[in-house]
GROMACS .gro file of C-alpha atoms in nm:
model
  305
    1UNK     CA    1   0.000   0.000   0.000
    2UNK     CA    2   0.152   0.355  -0.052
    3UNK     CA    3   0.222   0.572   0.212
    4UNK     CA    4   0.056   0.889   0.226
    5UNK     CA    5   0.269   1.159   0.187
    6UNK     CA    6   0.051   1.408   0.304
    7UNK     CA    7   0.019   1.271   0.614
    8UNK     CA    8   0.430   1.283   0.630
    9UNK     CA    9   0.435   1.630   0.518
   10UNK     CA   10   0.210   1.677   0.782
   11UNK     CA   11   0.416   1.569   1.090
   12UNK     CA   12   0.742   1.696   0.944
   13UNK     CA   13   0.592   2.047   0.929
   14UNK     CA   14   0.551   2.001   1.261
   15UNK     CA   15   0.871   1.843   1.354
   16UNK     CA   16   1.064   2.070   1.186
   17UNK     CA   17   0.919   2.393   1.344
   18UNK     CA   18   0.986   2.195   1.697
   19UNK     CA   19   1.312   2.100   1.600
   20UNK     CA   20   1.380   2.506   1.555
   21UNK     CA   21   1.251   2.624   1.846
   22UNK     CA   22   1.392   2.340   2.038
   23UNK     CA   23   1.728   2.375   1.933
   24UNK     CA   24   1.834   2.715   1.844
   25UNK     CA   25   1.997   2.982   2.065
   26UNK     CA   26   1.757   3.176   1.968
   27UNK     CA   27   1.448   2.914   2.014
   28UNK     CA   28   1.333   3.124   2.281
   29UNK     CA   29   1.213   3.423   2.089
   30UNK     CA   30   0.956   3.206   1.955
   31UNK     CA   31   0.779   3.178   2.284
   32UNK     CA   32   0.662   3.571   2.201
   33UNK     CA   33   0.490   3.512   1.877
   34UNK     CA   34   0.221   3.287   2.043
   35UNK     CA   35  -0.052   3.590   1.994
   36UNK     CA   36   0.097   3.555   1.650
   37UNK     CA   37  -0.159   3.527   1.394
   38UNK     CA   38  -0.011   3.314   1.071
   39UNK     CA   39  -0.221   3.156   0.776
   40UNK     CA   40   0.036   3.035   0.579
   41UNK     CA   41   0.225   3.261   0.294
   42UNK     CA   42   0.479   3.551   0.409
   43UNK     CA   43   0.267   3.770   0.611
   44UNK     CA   44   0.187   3.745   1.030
   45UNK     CA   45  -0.050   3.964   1.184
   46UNK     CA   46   0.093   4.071   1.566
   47UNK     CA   47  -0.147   4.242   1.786
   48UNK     CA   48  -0.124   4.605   1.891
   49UNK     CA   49  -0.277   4.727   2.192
   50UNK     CA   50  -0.305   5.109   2.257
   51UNK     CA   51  -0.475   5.242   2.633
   52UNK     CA   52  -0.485   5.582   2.804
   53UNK     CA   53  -0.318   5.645   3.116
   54UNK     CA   54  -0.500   5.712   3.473
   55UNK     CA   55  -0.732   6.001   3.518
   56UNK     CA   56  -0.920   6.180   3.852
   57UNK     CA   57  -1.181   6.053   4.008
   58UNK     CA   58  -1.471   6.243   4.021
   59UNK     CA   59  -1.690   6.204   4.342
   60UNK     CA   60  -1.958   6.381   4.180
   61UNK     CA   61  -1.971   6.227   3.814
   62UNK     CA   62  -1.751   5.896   3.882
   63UNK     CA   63  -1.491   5.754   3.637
   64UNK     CA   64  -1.327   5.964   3.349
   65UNK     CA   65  -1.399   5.711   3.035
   66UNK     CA   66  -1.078   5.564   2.845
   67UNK     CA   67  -1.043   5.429   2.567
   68UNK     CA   68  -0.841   5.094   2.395
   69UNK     CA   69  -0.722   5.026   2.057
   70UNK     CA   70  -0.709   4.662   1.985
   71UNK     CA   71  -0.576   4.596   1.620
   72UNK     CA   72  -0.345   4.388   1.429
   73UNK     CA   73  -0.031   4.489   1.270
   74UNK     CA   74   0.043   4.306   0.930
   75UNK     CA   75   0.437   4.221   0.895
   76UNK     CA   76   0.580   4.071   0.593
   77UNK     CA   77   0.853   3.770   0.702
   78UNK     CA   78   1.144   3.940   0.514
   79UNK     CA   79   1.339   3.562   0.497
   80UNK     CA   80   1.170   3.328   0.237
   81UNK     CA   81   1.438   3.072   0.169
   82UNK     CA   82   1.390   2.722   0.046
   83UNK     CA   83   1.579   2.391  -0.085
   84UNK     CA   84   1.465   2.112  -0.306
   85UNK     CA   85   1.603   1.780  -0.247
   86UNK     CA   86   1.613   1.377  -0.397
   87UNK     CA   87   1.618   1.065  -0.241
   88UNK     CA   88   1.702   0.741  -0.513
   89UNK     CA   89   1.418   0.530  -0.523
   90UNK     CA   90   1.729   0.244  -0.564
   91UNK     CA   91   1.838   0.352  -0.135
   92UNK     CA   92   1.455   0.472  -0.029
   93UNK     CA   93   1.195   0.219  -0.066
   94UNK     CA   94   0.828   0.278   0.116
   95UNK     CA   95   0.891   0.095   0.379
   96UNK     CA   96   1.221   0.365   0.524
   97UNK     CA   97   1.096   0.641   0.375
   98UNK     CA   98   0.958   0.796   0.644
   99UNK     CA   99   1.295   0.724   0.860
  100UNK     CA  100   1.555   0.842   0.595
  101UNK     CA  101   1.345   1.173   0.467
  102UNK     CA  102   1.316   1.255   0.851
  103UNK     CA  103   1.707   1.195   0.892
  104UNK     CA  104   1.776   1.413   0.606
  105UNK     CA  105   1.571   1.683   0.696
  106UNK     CA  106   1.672   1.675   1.087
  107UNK     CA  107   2.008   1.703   0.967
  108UNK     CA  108   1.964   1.983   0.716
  109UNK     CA  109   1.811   2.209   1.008
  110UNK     CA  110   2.065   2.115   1.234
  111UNK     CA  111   2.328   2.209   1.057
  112UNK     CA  112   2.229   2.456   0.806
  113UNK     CA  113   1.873   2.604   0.881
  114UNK     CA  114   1.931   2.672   1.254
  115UNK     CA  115   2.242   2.860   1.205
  116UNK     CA  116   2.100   3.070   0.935
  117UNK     CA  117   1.821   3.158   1.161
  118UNK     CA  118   2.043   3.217   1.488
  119UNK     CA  119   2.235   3.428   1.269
  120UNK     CA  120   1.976   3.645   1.136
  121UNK     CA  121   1.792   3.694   1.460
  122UNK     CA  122   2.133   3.839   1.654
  123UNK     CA  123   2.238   4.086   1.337
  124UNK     CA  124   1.890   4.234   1.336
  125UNK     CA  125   1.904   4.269   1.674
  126UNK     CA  126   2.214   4.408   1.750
  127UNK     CA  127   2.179   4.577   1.406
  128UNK     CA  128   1.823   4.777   1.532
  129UNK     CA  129   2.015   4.831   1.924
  130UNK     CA  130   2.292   5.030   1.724
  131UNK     CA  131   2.099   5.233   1.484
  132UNK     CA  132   1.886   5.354   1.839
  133UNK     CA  133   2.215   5.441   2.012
  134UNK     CA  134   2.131   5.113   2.234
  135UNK     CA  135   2.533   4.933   2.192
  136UNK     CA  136   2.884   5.016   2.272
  137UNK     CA  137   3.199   4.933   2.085
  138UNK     CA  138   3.372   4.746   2.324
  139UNK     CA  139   3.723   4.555   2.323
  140UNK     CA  140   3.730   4.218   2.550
  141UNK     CA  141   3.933   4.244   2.865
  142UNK     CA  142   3.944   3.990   3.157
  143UNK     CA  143   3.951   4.289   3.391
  144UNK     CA  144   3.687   4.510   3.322
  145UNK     CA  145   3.432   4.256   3.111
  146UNK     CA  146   3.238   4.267   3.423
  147UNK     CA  147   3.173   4.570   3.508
  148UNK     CA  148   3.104   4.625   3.176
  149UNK     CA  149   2.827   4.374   3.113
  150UNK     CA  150   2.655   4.511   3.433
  151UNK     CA  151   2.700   4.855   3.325
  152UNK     CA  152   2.481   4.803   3.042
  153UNK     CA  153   2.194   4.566   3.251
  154UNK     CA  154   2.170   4.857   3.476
  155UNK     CA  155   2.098   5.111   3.185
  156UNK     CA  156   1.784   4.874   3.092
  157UNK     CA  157   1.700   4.828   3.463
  158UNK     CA  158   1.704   5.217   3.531
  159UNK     CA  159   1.456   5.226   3.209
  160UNK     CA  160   1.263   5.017   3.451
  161UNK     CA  161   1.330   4.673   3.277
  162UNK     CA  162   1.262   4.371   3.538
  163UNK     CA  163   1.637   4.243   3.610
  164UNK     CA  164   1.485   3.902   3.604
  165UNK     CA  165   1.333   3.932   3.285
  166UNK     CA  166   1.655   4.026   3.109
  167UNK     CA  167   1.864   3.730   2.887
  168UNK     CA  168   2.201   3.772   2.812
  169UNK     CA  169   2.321   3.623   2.462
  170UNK     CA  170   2.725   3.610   2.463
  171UNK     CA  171   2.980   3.505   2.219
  172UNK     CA  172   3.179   3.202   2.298
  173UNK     CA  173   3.527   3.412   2.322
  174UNK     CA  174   3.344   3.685   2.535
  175UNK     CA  175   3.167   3.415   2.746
  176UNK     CA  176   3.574   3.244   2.794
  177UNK     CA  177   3.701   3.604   2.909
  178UNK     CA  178   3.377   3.621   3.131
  179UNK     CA  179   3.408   3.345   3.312
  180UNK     CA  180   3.792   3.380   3.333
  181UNK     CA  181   3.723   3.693   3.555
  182UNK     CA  182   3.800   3.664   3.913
  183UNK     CA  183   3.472   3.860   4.028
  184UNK     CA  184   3.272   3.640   3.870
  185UNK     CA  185   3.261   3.277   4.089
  186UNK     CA  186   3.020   3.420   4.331
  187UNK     CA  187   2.769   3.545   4.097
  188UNK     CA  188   2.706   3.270   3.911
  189UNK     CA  189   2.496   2.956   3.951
  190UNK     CA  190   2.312   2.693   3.765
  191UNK     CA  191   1.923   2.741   3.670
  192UNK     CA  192   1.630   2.587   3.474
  193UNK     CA  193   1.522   2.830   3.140
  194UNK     CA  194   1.240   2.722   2.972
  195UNK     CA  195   1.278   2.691   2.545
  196UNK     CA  196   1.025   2.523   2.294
  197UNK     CA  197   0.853   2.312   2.607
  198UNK     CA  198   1.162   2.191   2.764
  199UNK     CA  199   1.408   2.290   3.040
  200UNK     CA  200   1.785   2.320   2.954
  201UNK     CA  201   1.999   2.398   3.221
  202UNK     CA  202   2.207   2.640   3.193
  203UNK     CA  203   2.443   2.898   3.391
  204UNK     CA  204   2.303   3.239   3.531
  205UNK     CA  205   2.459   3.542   3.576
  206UNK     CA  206   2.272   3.666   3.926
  207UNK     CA  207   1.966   3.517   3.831
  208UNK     CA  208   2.001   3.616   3.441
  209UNK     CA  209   2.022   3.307   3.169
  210UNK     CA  210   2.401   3.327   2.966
  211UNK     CA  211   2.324   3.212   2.675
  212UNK     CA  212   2.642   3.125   2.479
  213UNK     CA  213   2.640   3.110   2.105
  214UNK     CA  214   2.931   3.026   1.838
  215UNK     CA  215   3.082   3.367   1.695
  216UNK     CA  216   3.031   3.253   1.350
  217UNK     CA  217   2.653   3.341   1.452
  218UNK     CA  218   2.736   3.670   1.653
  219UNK     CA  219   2.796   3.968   1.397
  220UNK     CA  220   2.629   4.232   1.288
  221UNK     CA  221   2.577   4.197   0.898
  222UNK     CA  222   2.568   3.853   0.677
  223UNK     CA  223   2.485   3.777   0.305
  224UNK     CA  224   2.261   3.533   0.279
  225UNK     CA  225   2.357   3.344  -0.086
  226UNK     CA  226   2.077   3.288  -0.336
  227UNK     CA  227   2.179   2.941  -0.439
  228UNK     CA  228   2.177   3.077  -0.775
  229UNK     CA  229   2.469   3.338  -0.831
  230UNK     CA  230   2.810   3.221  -0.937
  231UNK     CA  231   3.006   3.169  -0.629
  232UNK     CA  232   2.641   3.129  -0.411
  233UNK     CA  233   2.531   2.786  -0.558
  234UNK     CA  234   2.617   2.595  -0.215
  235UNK     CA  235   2.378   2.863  -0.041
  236UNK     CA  236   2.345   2.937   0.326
  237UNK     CA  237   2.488   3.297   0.479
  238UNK     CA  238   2.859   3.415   0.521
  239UNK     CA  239   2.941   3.726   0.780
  240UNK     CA  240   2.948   4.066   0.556
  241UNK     CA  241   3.292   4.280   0.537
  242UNK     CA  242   3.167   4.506   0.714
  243UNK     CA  243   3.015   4.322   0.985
  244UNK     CA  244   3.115   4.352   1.356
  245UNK     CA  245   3.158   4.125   1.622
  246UNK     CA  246   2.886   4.119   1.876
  247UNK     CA  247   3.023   4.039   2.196
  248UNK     CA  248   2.682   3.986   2.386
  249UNK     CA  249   2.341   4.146   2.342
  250UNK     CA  250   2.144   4.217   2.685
  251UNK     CA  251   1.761   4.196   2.646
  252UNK     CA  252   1.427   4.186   2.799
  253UNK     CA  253   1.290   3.834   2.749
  254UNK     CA  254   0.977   3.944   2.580
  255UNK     CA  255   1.168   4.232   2.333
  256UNK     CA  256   1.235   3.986   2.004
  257UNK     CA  257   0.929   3.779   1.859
  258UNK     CA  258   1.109   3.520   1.690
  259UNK     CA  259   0.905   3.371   1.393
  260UNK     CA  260   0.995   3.042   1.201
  261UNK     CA  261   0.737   2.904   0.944
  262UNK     CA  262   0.772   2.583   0.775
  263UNK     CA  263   0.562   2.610   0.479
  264UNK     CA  264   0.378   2.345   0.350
  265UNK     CA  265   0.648   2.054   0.272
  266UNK     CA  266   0.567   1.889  -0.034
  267UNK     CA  267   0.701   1.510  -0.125
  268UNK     CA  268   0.655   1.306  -0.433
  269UNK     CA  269   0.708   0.944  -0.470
  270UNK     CA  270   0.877   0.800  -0.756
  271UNK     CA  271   0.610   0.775  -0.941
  272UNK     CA  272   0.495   1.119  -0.922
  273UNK     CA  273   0.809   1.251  -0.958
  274UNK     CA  274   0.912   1.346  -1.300
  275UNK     CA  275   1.225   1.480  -1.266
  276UNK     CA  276   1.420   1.152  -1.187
  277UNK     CA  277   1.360   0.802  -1.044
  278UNK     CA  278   1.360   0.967  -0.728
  279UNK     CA  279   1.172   1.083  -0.351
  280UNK     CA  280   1.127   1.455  -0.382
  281UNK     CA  281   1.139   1.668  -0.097
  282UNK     CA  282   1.041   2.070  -0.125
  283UNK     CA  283   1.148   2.229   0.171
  284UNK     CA  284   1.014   2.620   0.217
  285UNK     CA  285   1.109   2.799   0.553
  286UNK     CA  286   0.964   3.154   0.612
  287UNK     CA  287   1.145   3.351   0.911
  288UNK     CA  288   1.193   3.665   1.014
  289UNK     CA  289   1.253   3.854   1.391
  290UNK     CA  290   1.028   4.144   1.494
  291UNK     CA  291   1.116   4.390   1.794
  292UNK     CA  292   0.779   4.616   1.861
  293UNK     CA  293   0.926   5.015   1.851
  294UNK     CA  294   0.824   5.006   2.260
  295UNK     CA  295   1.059   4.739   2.325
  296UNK     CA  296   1.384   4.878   2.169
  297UNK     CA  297   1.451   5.067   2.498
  298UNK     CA  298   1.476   4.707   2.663
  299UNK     CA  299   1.779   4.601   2.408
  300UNK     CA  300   2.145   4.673   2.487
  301UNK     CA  301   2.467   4.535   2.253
  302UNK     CA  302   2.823   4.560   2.258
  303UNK     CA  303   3.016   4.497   1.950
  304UNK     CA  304   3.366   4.464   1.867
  305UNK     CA  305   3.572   4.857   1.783
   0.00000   0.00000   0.00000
């Protein structure tokens, strides 16, 4: 009996966006988009809600009336990226389909979706922190990394930003001179921070999650390659010459709303297939990060001089 590949693309739709949120550095963000409204295509709709401040009461003629605005913003994902790929019919029979095409595709996230979208989220980031005067340029020194990572939490706590709402994503080679400084031992510990419905642990920083991530994913500009252009045909995303290092971005846990959409995933047996004797697997991934203009206040970066 066939299989029914609907029912495959199905689950790995579903997979696949777990898989992201799961296992990303950045899986986090996605925990903001759940008022999220997405149909499918490019576009989200995030809700915007507007209310008036307090007014006098009036003995006499009772409450002053205020109003609420309760509407959606539309956002167009600005990532639409996407990868075709074949699996023999000669290695893939029905009976491991399901097994192989879920191998593949776990391993294609793993190691070149999840980076991509890591990537993207921390350069937009850090990128929309400079361009509001919210980063420093910064050089890494045992001695004073410290005092200057707390120097920029308490600029977001003075804006009244909840201490333990903040998480703090660092480079690996800032994270080694972080932990290398003598100050340090006593204000760290080992907590529970919640990511795409499980608990990693990981260290804390007074309370605040360190959240260390590979510097190839840390800068603040990256071309993402077509797949098309000469020189681009292996695709994926290489760090711009102009980019920066970010050394750590400081944030308020509910400031990025990270959005990853698989799109349908379409598969065609051999038989339907009439390209080659082959599986075929259409993989479309829409993604983008939005920060709301009220939460840029609650972002702080420092990048490399």
């Amino acid at each position: 009996m066939p299989i029914n590949t609907l029912e495959y693309a199905k689950l790995f739709q579903q997979q696949l966006d777990l898989q992201i949120e799961q296992q990303a550095t950045s899986g986090w963000m996605e925990a903001n988009a759940g008022q999220v409204i997405y149909n499918g295509g490019n576009e989200i709709k995030i809700p915007d809600i507007v209310v008036q401040g307090l007014a006098d009461y009036d003995r006499d003629n009772g409450f002053v009336r205020g109003a609420v605005t309760y509407k959606y913003q539309t956002h167009q994902l600005t990532m639409d990226r996407g990868r075709t790929f074949s699996l023999d019919a000669m290695d893939v029979d029905e009976t491991n389909f399901g097994a192989s095409a879920a191998n593949v595709m776990s391993e294609f996230q793993r190691t070149k979706v999840i980076p991509e979208i890591d990537a993207y989220r921390y350069s937009k980031l850090a990128t929309k922190a400079i361009t509001t005067g919210n980063s420093e340029a910064y050089t890494l020194n045992e001695s004073d990394i410290l005092k200057k990572l707390y120097s920029h939490i308490y600029k977001l706590a003075d804006r009244g930003v909840d201490m333990s709402q903040l998480v703090i994503t660092i480079s690996w080679p800032a994270y080694e001179v972080l932990i290398n400084n003598e100050s340090i031992a006593k204000r760290i510990d080992v907590g529970q921070f919640s990511q795409g419905g499980i608990n990693l642990s990981i260290k804390m920083l007074d309370g605040m999650p360190l959240i260390p991530v590979s510097s190839n994913r840390m800068k603040t500009a990256y071309i993402f390659y077509d797949g098309k252009t000469s020189g681009q045909e292996v695709g994926g995303f290489v760090p711009d010459s102009t980019a920066k290092n970010i050394h750590w971005i400081v944030s308020a846990r509910t400031a990025p709303i990270g959005i990853s959409k698989t799109d349908v995933v379409r598969i065609f047996d051999p038989q339907t297939n009439q390209e080659a004797n082959a599986w075929k697997i259409d993989y479309r991934k829409y993604h983008d990060l939005i920060i709301p203009d009220n939460k840029l206040a609650t972002i702080y970066t420092a990048v490399s001089e």
